[in-house]
Amino acid sequence: FADKIRLKLSEKADAVIFYWEKGKEEISKYTNKTGHFFVAPNTIDTTKLLDIKRKFDVSGKEILKLELDVKEKFHFIYIGRLVKEKDVDTLIKAYSQLEKEFNDCRLSIIGDGPEFEKLKLLSDSLNIRNIHFLGEIIDDEITGKWIYISDAFVLPGRLGNSVVQSFCFATPVISQDKKFTHCEGIVYLKNGVNGFLVEDGNITELKDKMKKIISDAQLSSSLKYNAFETALNDCSIEKMIEGYEEAINFAIKK
């Protein structure tokens, strides 16, 4: 019923703004009136994050790892709410497999939520050695350091603007290919280009992609480069504003 109301409102509006192309495509299936549909790709303040990254570039990854007391060669990060739809349990299970093959790696989990204790119990039951629950951190510079030193940002569940945040620090993203539950952040993730999408629920494939990144230096370098280029070229506030301006100008002329 709510969807029908939104559809009717979109047909009567002078212009409709979607956060991503898929949203526009889905609504377009149910109406012939689409000439007033526009896309303003959702993003965050990339300028601020890119400035922080430039500061980190001066220090370098190894100095920041010392500052954060990360001794392991390879590092994976998760940042977000610890809720069911984020599938953090899938990440922990995949990482437990990876740790059996690589001693010199670490998983850091930043965030809080109703799943916190359950996830800690899961990691204990799997006898994971190098997993660290760091709690909630909301400071962009501190979370930026953790992303910057990481080989990949792994978020198996619902993707939002964490993708943009990660790309600003030249860190690729690994997630699962969920057909209907991802948010607009998924539009920036290109499988095999700036990160990976694995089969939903396939823990072994998730582990294999994490392993692939830390086993292939050339691939890792390419993913990092492309992630950063995506942040520079596709995720700016200016791109989002363009979408709003197009919609506003269309409505005014109309």
PDB file of N, CA and C in Angstrom, residues 51-121:
ATOM      1  N   ASP A  51      41.208  14.775   2.424  1.00  0.00           N
ATOM      2  CA  ASP A  51      42.201  15.613   3.102  1.00  0.00           C
ATOM      3  C   ASP A  51      42.877  14.839   4.228  1.00  0.00           C
ATOM      4  N   ILE A  52      42.092  14.053   4.953  1.00  0.00           N
ATOM      5  CA  ILE A  52      42.653  13.225   6.029  1.00  0.00           C
ATOM      6  C   ILE A  52      43.624  12.197   5.453  1.00  0.00           C
ATOM      7  N   LYS A  53      43.240  11.598   4.320  1.00  0.00           N
ATOM      8  CA  LYS A  53      44.124  10.602   3.691  1.00  0.00           C
ATOM      9  C   LYS A  53      45.463  11.220   3.289  1.00  0.00           C
ATOM     10  N   ARG A  54      45.425  12.424   2.755  1.00  0.00           N
ATOM     11  CA  ARG A  54      46.675  13.085   2.344  1.00  0.00           C
ATOM     12  C   ARG A  54      47.599  13.266   3.541  1.00  0.00           C
ATOM     13  N   LYS A  55      47.039  13.534   4.681  1.00  0.00           N
ATOM     14  CA  LYS A  55      47.842  13.656   5.896  1.00  0.00           C
ATOM     15  C   LYS A  55      48.449  12.303   6.275  1.00  0.00           C
ATOM     16  N   PHE A  56      47.675  11.242   6.115  1.00  0.00           N
ATOM     17  CA  PHE A  56      48.176   9.897   6.411  1.00  0.00           C
ATOM     18  C   PHE A  56      49.286   9.498   5.442  1.00  0.00           C
ATOM     19  N   ASP A  57      49.171   9.941   4.195  1.00  0.00           N
ATOM     20  CA  ASP A  57      50.193   9.614   3.194  1.00  0.00           C
ATOM     21  C   ASP A  57      51.573  10.128   3.605  1.00  0.00           C
ATOM     22  N   VAL A  58      51.584  11.241   4.321  1.00  0.00           N
ATOM     23  CA  VAL A  58      52.854  11.798   4.786  1.00  0.00           C
ATOM     24  C   VAL A  58      53.478  10.887   5.839  1.00  0.00           C
ATOM     25  N   SER A  59      52.657  10.388   6.743  1.00  0.00           N
ATOM     26  CA  SER A  59      53.157   9.493   7.802  1.00  0.00           C
ATOM     27  C   SER A  59      53.489   8.113   7.244  1.00  0.00           C
ATOM     28  N   GLY A  60      52.574   7.577   6.438  1.00  0.00           N
ATOM     29  CA  GLY A  60      52.766   6.246   5.874  1.00  0.00           C
ATOM     30  C   GLY A  60      52.073   5.178   6.702  1.00  0.00           C
ATOM     31  N   LYS A  61      51.790   4.075   6.047  1.00  0.00           N
ATOM     32  CA  LYS A  61      51.026   2.978   6.646  1.00  0.00           C
ATOM     33  C   LYS A  61      51.714   2.378   7.860  1.00  0.00           C
ATOM     34  N   GLU A  62      53.026   2.152   7.773  1.00  0.00           N
ATOM     35  CA  GLU A  62      53.727   1.463   8.852  1.00  0.00           C
ATOM     36  C   GLU A  62      53.756   2.284  10.142  1.00  0.00           C
ATOM     37  N   ILE A  63      53.901   3.590  10.008  1.00  0.00           N
ATOM     38  CA  ILE A  63      53.885   4.468  11.190  1.00  0.00           C
ATOM     39  C   ILE A  63      52.513   4.416  11.857  1.00  0.00           C
ATOM     40  N   LEU A  64      51.460   4.443  11.061  1.00  0.00           N
ATOM     41  CA  LEU A  64      50.107   4.386  11.614  1.00  0.00           C
ATOM     42  C   LEU A  64      49.824   3.039  12.269  1.00  0.00           C
ATOM     43  N   LYS A  65      50.372   1.966  11.697  1.00  0.00           N
ATOM     44  CA  LYS A  65      50.193   0.650  12.316  1.00  0.00           C
ATOM     45  C   LYS A  65      50.863   0.591  13.687  1.00  0.00           C
ATOM     46  N   LEU A  66      52.029   1.200  13.789  1.00  0.00           N
ATOM     47  CA  LEU A  66      52.702   1.270  15.090  1.00  0.00           C
ATOM     48  C   LEU A  66      51.861   2.072  16.085  1.00  0.00           C
ATOM     49  N   GLU A  67      51.304   3.166  15.613  1.00  0.00           N
ATOM     50  CA  GLU A  67      50.476   4.020  16.470  1.00  0.00           C
ATOM     51  C   GLU A  67      49.241   3.265  16.968  1.00  0.00           C
ATOM     52  N   LEU A  68      48.670   2.429  16.099  1.00  0.00           N
ATOM     53  CA  LEU A  68      47.466   1.675  16.456  1.00  0.00           C
ATOM     54  C   LEU A  68      47.777   0.328  17.096  1.00  0.00           C
ATOM     55  N   ASP A  69      49.066   0.043  17.252  1.00  0.00           N
ATOM     56  CA  ASP A  69      49.528  -1.211  17.857  1.00  0.00           C
ATOM     57  C   ASP A  69      49.058  -2.436  17.065  1.00  0.00           C
ATOM     58  N   VAL A  70      49.158  -2.328  15.755  1.00  0.00           N
ATOM     59  CA  VAL A  70      48.853  -3.460  14.875  1.00  0.00           C
ATOM     60  C   VAL A  70      50.174  -4.042  14.399  1.00  0.00           C
ATOM     61  N   LYS A  71      50.491  -5.222  14.881  1.00  0.00           N
ATOM     62  CA  LYS A  71      51.785  -5.842  14.584  1.00  0.00           C
ATOM     63  C   LYS A  71      51.726  -6.803  13.398  1.00  0.00           C
ATOM     64  N   GLU A  72      50.529  -7.249  13.068  1.00  0.00           N
ATOM     65  CA  GLU A  72      50.379  -8.235  12.008  1.00  0.00           C
ATOM     66  C   GLU A  72      50.611  -7.624  10.626  1.00  0.00           C
ATOM     67  N   LYS A  73      51.060  -8.437   9.694  1.00  0.00           N
ATOM     68  CA  LYS A  73      51.353  -7.969   8.339  1.00  0.00           C
ATOM     69  C   LYS A  73      50.080  -7.596   7.582  1.00  0.00           C
ATOM     70  N   PHE A  74      49.026  -8.404   7.754  1.00  0.00           N
ATOM     71  CA  PHE A  74      47.779  -8.199   7.019  1.00  0.00           C
ATOM     72  C   PHE A  74      46.663  -7.802   7.978  1.00  0.00           C
ATOM     73  N   HIS A  75      45.832  -6.882   7.524  1.00  0.00           N
ATOM     74  CA  HIS A  75      44.786  -6.372   8.404  1.00  0.00           C
ATOM     75  C   HIS A  75      43.477  -6.172   7.650  1.00  0.00           C
ATOM     76  N   PHE A  76      42.385  -6.636   8.258  1.00  0.00           N
ATOM     77  CA  PHE A  76      41.039  -6.432   7.715  1.00  0.00           C
ATOM     78  C   PHE A  76      40.211  -5.650   8.722  1.00  0.00           C
ATOM     79  N   ILE A  77      39.307  -4.830   8.209  1.00  0.00           N
ATOM     80  CA  ILE A  77      38.518  -3.961   9.070  1.00  0.00           C
ATOM     81  C   ILE A  77      37.027  -4.103   8.762  1.00  0.00           C
ATOM     82  N   TYR A  78      36.236  -4.033   9.814  1.00  0.00           N
ATOM     83  CA  TYR A  78      34.782  -3.875   9.694  1.00  0.00           C
ATOM     84  C   TYR A  78      34.410  -2.668  10.541  1.00  0.00           C
ATOM     85  N   ILE A  79      33.617  -1.752   9.977  1.00  0.00           N
ATOM     86  CA  ILE A  79      33.103  -0.622  10.736  1.00  0.00           C
ATOM     87  C   ILE A  79      31.604  -0.512  10.472  1.00  0.00           C
ATOM     88  N   GLY A  80      30.822  -0.498  11.535  1.00  0.00           N
ATOM     89  CA  GLY A  80      29.381  -0.372  11.361  1.00  0.00           C
ATOM     90  C   GLY A  80      28.636  -0.882  12.572  1.00  0.00           C
ATOM     91  N   ARG A  81      27.343  -0.734  12.533  1.00  0.00           N
ATOM     92  CA  ARG A  81      26.502  -1.237  13.608  1.00  0.00           C
ATOM     93  C   ARG A  81      26.571  -2.758  13.644  1.00  0.00           C
ATOM     94  N   LEU A  82      26.560  -3.309  14.850  1.00  0.00           N
ATOM     95  CA  LEU A  82      26.566  -4.764  15.007  1.00  0.00           C
ATOM     96  C   LEU A  82      25.118  -5.236  15.105  1.00  0.00           C
ATOM     97  N   VAL A  83      24.510  -5.348  13.937  1.00  0.00           N
ATOM     98  CA  VAL A  83      23.117  -5.767  13.819  1.00  0.00           C
ATOM     99  C   VAL A  83      23.043  -6.914  12.809  1.00  0.00           C
ATOM    100  N   LYS A  84      21.947  -7.647  12.857  1.00  0.00           N
ATOM    101  CA  LYS A  84      21.823  -8.861  12.046  1.00  0.00           C
ATOM    102  C   LYS A  84      22.018  -8.620  10.562  1.00  0.00           C
ATOM    103  N   GLU A  85      21.418  -7.532  10.043  1.00  0.00           N
ATOM    104  CA  GLU A  85      21.457  -7.313   8.592  1.00  0.00           C
ATOM    105  C   GLU A  85      22.849  -7.004   8.059  1.00  0.00           C
ATOM    106  N   LYS A  86      23.831  -6.786   8.956  1.00  0.00           N
ATOM    107  CA  LYS A  86      25.202  -6.546   8.514  1.00  0.00           C
ATOM    108  C   LYS A  86      25.987  -7.851   8.333  1.00  0.00           C
ATOM    109  N   ASP A  87      25.430  -8.979   8.792  1.00  0.00           N
ATOM    110  CA  ASP A  87      26.057 -10.299   8.596  1.00  0.00           C
ATOM    111  C   ASP A  87      27.500 -10.370   9.110  1.00  0.00           C
ATOM    112  N   VAL A  88      27.753  -9.763  10.248  1.00  0.00           N
ATOM    113  CA  VAL A  88      29.113  -9.779  10.793  1.00  0.00           C
ATOM    114  C   VAL A  88      29.522 -11.186  11.189  1.00  0.00           C
ATOM    115  N   ASP A  89      28.552 -12.029  11.551  1.00  0.00           N
ATOM    116  CA  ASP A  89      28.859 -13.423  11.887  1.00  0.00           C
ATOM    117  C   ASP A  89      29.467 -14.148  10.691  1.00  0.00           C
ATOM    118  N   THR A  90      29.011 -13.810   9.495  1.00  0.00           N
ATOM    119  CA  THR A  90      29.578 -14.407   8.276  1.00  0.00           C
ATOM    120  C   THR A  90      31.039 -14.009   8.120  1.00  0.00           C
ATOM    121  N   LEU A  91      31.339 -12.758   8.386  1.00  0.00           N
ATOM    122  CA  LEU A  91      32.723 -12.285   8.333  1.00  0.00           C
ATOM    123  C   LEU A  91      33.589 -13.030   9.336  1.00  0.00           C
ATOM    124  N   ILE A  92      33.110 -13.174  10.553  1.00  0.00           N
ATOM    125  CA  ILE A  92      33.894 -13.841  11.601  1.00  0.00           C
ATOM    126  C   ILE A  92      34.174 -15.298  11.228  1.00  0.00           C
ATOM    127  N   LYS A  93      33.184 -15.973  10.675  1.00  0.00           N
ATOM    128  CA  LYS A  93      33.368 -17.374  10.261  1.00  0.00           C
ATOM    129  C   LYS A  93      34.378 -17.470   9.114  1.00  0.00           C
ATOM    130  N   ALA A  94      34.299 -16.537   8.176  1.00  0.00           N
ATOM    131  CA  ALA A  94      35.248 -16.526   7.051  1.00  0.00           C
ATOM    132  C   ALA A  94      36.654 -16.237   7.553  1.00  0.00           C
ATOM    133  N   TYR A  95      36.768 -15.276   8.460  1.00  0.00           N
ATOM    134  CA  TYR A  95      38.086 -14.927   8.981  1.00  0.00           C
ATOM    135  C   TYR A  95      38.689 -16.074   9.785  1.00  0.00           C
ATOM    136  N   SER A  96      37.868 -16.837  10.478  1.00  0.00           N
ATOM    137  CA  SER A  96      38.393 -17.975  11.246  1.00  0.00           C
ATOM    138  C   SER A  96      39.046 -18.989  10.319  1.00  0.00           C
ATOM    139  N   GLN A  97      38.484 -19.148   9.107  1.00  0.00           N
ATOM    140  CA  GLN A  97      39.097 -20.034   8.111  1.00  0.00           C
ATOM    141  C   GLN A  97      40.410 -19.447   7.606  1.00  0.00           C
ATOM    142  N   LEU A  98      40.409 -18.143   7.364  1.00  0.00           N
ATOM    143  CA  LEU A  98      41.611 -17.485   6.856  1.00  0.00           C
ATOM    144  C   LEU A  98      42.754 -17.574   7.859  1.00  0.00           C
ATOM    145  N   GLU A  99      42.443 -17.379   9.125  1.00  0.00           N
ATOM    146  CA  GLU A  99      43.469 -17.371  10.164  1.00  0.00           C
ATOM    147  C   GLU A  99      44.168 -18.725  10.287  1.00  0.00           C
ATOM    148  N   LYS A 100      43.486 -19.785   9.908  1.00  0.00           N
ATOM    149  CA  LYS A 100      44.102 -21.109   9.948  1.00  0.00           C
ATOM    150  C   LYS A 100      45.176 -21.258   8.873  1.00  0.00           C
ATOM    151  N   GLU A 101      45.077 -20.441   7.817  1.00  0.00           N
ATOM    152  CA  GLU A 101      46.052 -20.490   6.736  1.00  0.00           C
ATOM    153  C   GLU A 101      47.121 -19.405   6.868  1.00  0.00           C
ATOM    154  N   PHE A 102      46.768 -18.290   7.509  1.00  0.00           N
ATOM    155  CA  PHE A 102      47.690 -17.157   7.663  1.00  0.00           C
ATOM    156  C   PHE A 102      47.773 -16.769   9.131  1.00  0.00           C
ATOM    157  N   ASN A 103      48.945 -16.964   9.719  1.00  0.00           N
ATOM    158  CA  ASN A 103      49.128 -16.581  11.114  1.00  0.00           C
ATOM    159  C   ASN A 103      49.252 -15.076  11.282  1.00  0.00           C
ATOM    160  N   ASP A 104      49.813 -14.423  10.273  1.00  0.00           N
ATOM    161  CA  ASP A 104      50.180 -13.018  10.401  1.00  0.00           C
ATOM    162  C   ASP A 104      49.081 -12.089   9.884  1.00  0.00           C
ATOM    163  N   CYS A 105      47.857 -12.263  10.382  1.00  0.00           N
ATOM    164  CA  CYS A 105      46.761 -11.403   9.967  1.00  0.00           C
ATOM    165  C   CYS A 105      45.876 -11.063  11.165  1.00  0.00           C
ATOM    166  N   ARG A 106      45.070 -10.033  11.002  1.00  0.00           N
ATOM    167  CA  ARG A 106      44.230  -9.549  12.101  1.00  0.00           C
ATOM    168  C   ARG A 106      42.924  -8.991  11.538  1.00  0.00           C
ATOM    169  N   LEU A 107      41.855  -9.173  12.305  1.00  0.00           N
ATOM    170  CA  LEU A 107      40.559  -8.583  11.994  1.00  0.00           C
ATOM    171  C   LEU A 107      40.168  -7.643  13.128  1.00  0.00           C
ATOM    172  N   SER A 108      39.894  -6.388  12.783  1.00  0.00           N
ATOM    173  CA  SER A 108      39.425  -5.412  13.765  1.00  0.00           C
ATOM    174  C   SER A 108      37.977  -5.065  13.465  1.00  0.00           C
ATOM    175  N   ILE A 109      37.157  -5.060  14.505  1.00  0.00           N
ATOM    176  CA  ILE A 109      35.732  -4.758  14.364  1.00  0.00           C
ATOM    177  C   ILE A 109      35.416  -3.515  15.174  1.00  0.00           C
ATOM    178  N   ILE A 110      35.001  -2.465  14.475  1.00  0.00           N
ATOM    179  CA  ILE A 110      34.637  -1.207  15.116  1.00  0.00           C
ATOM    180  C   ILE A 110      33.118  -1.049  15.026  1.00  0.00           C
ATOM    181  N   GLY A 111      32.490  -0.902  16.178  1.00  0.00           N
ATOM    182  CA  GLY A 111      31.048  -0.721  16.192  1.00  0.00           C
ATOM    183  C   GLY A 111      30.421  -1.322  17.433  1.00  0.00           C
ATOM    184  N   ASP A 112      29.165  -1.004  17.632  1.00  0.00           N
ATOM    185  CA  ASP A 112      28.420  -1.527  18.770  1.00  0.00           C
ATOM    186  C   ASP A 112      27.001  -1.821  18.301  1.00  0.00           C
ATOM    187  N   GLY A 113      26.275  -2.575  19.100  1.00  0.00           N
ATOM    188  CA  GLY A 113      24.910  -2.903  18.730  1.00  0.00           C
ATOM    189  C   GLY A 113      24.430  -4.152  19.431  1.00  0.00           C
ATOM    190  N   PRO A 114      23.203  -4.561  19.176  1.00  0.00           N
ATOM    191  CA  PRO A 114      22.598  -5.693  19.882  1.00  0.00           C
ATOM    192  C   PRO A 114      23.292  -7.035  19.660  1.00  0.00           C
ATOM    193  N   GLU A 115      24.087  -7.151  18.603  1.00  0.00           N
ATOM    194  CA  GLU A 115      24.765  -8.417  18.309  1.00  0.00           C
ATOM    195  C   GLU A 115      26.156  -8.508  18.945  1.00  0.00           C
ATOM    196  N   PHE A 116      26.564  -7.486  19.684  1.00  0.00           N
ATOM    197  CA  PHE A 116      27.942  -7.408  20.189  1.00  0.00           C
ATOM    198  C   PHE A 116      28.343  -8.656  20.972  1.00  0.00           C
ATOM    199  N   GLU A 117      27.604  -8.997  22.013  1.00  0.00           N
ATOM    200  CA  GLU A 117      27.970 -10.137  22.864  1.00  0.00           C
ATOM    201  C   GLU A 117      27.891 -11.448  22.099  1.00  0.00           C
ATOM    202  N   LYS A 118      26.892 -11.588  21.264  1.00  0.00           N
ATOM    203  CA  LYS A 118      26.726 -12.803  20.464  1.00  0.00           C
ATOM    204  C   LYS A 118      27.928 -13.012  19.536  1.00  0.00           C
ATOM    205  N   LEU A 119      28.410 -11.936  18.944  1.00  0.00           N
ATOM    206  CA  LEU A 119      29.545 -12.038  18.027  1.00  0.00           C
ATOM    207  C   LEU A 119      30.845 -12.348  18.776  1.00  0.00           C
ATOM    208  N   LYS A 120      31.003 -11.795  19.959  1.00  0.00           N
ATOM    209  CA  LYS A 120      32.181 -12.110  20.768  1.00  0.00           C
ATOM    210  C   LYS A 120      32.176 -13.578  21.170  1.00  0.00           C
ATOM    211  N   LEU A 121      31.015 -14.089  21.539  1.00  0.00           N
ATOM    212  CA  LEU A 121      30.893 -15.511  21.893  1.00  0.00           C
ATOM    213  C   LEU A 121      31.218 -16.394  20.687  1.00  0.00           C
TER     214      LEU A 121
END
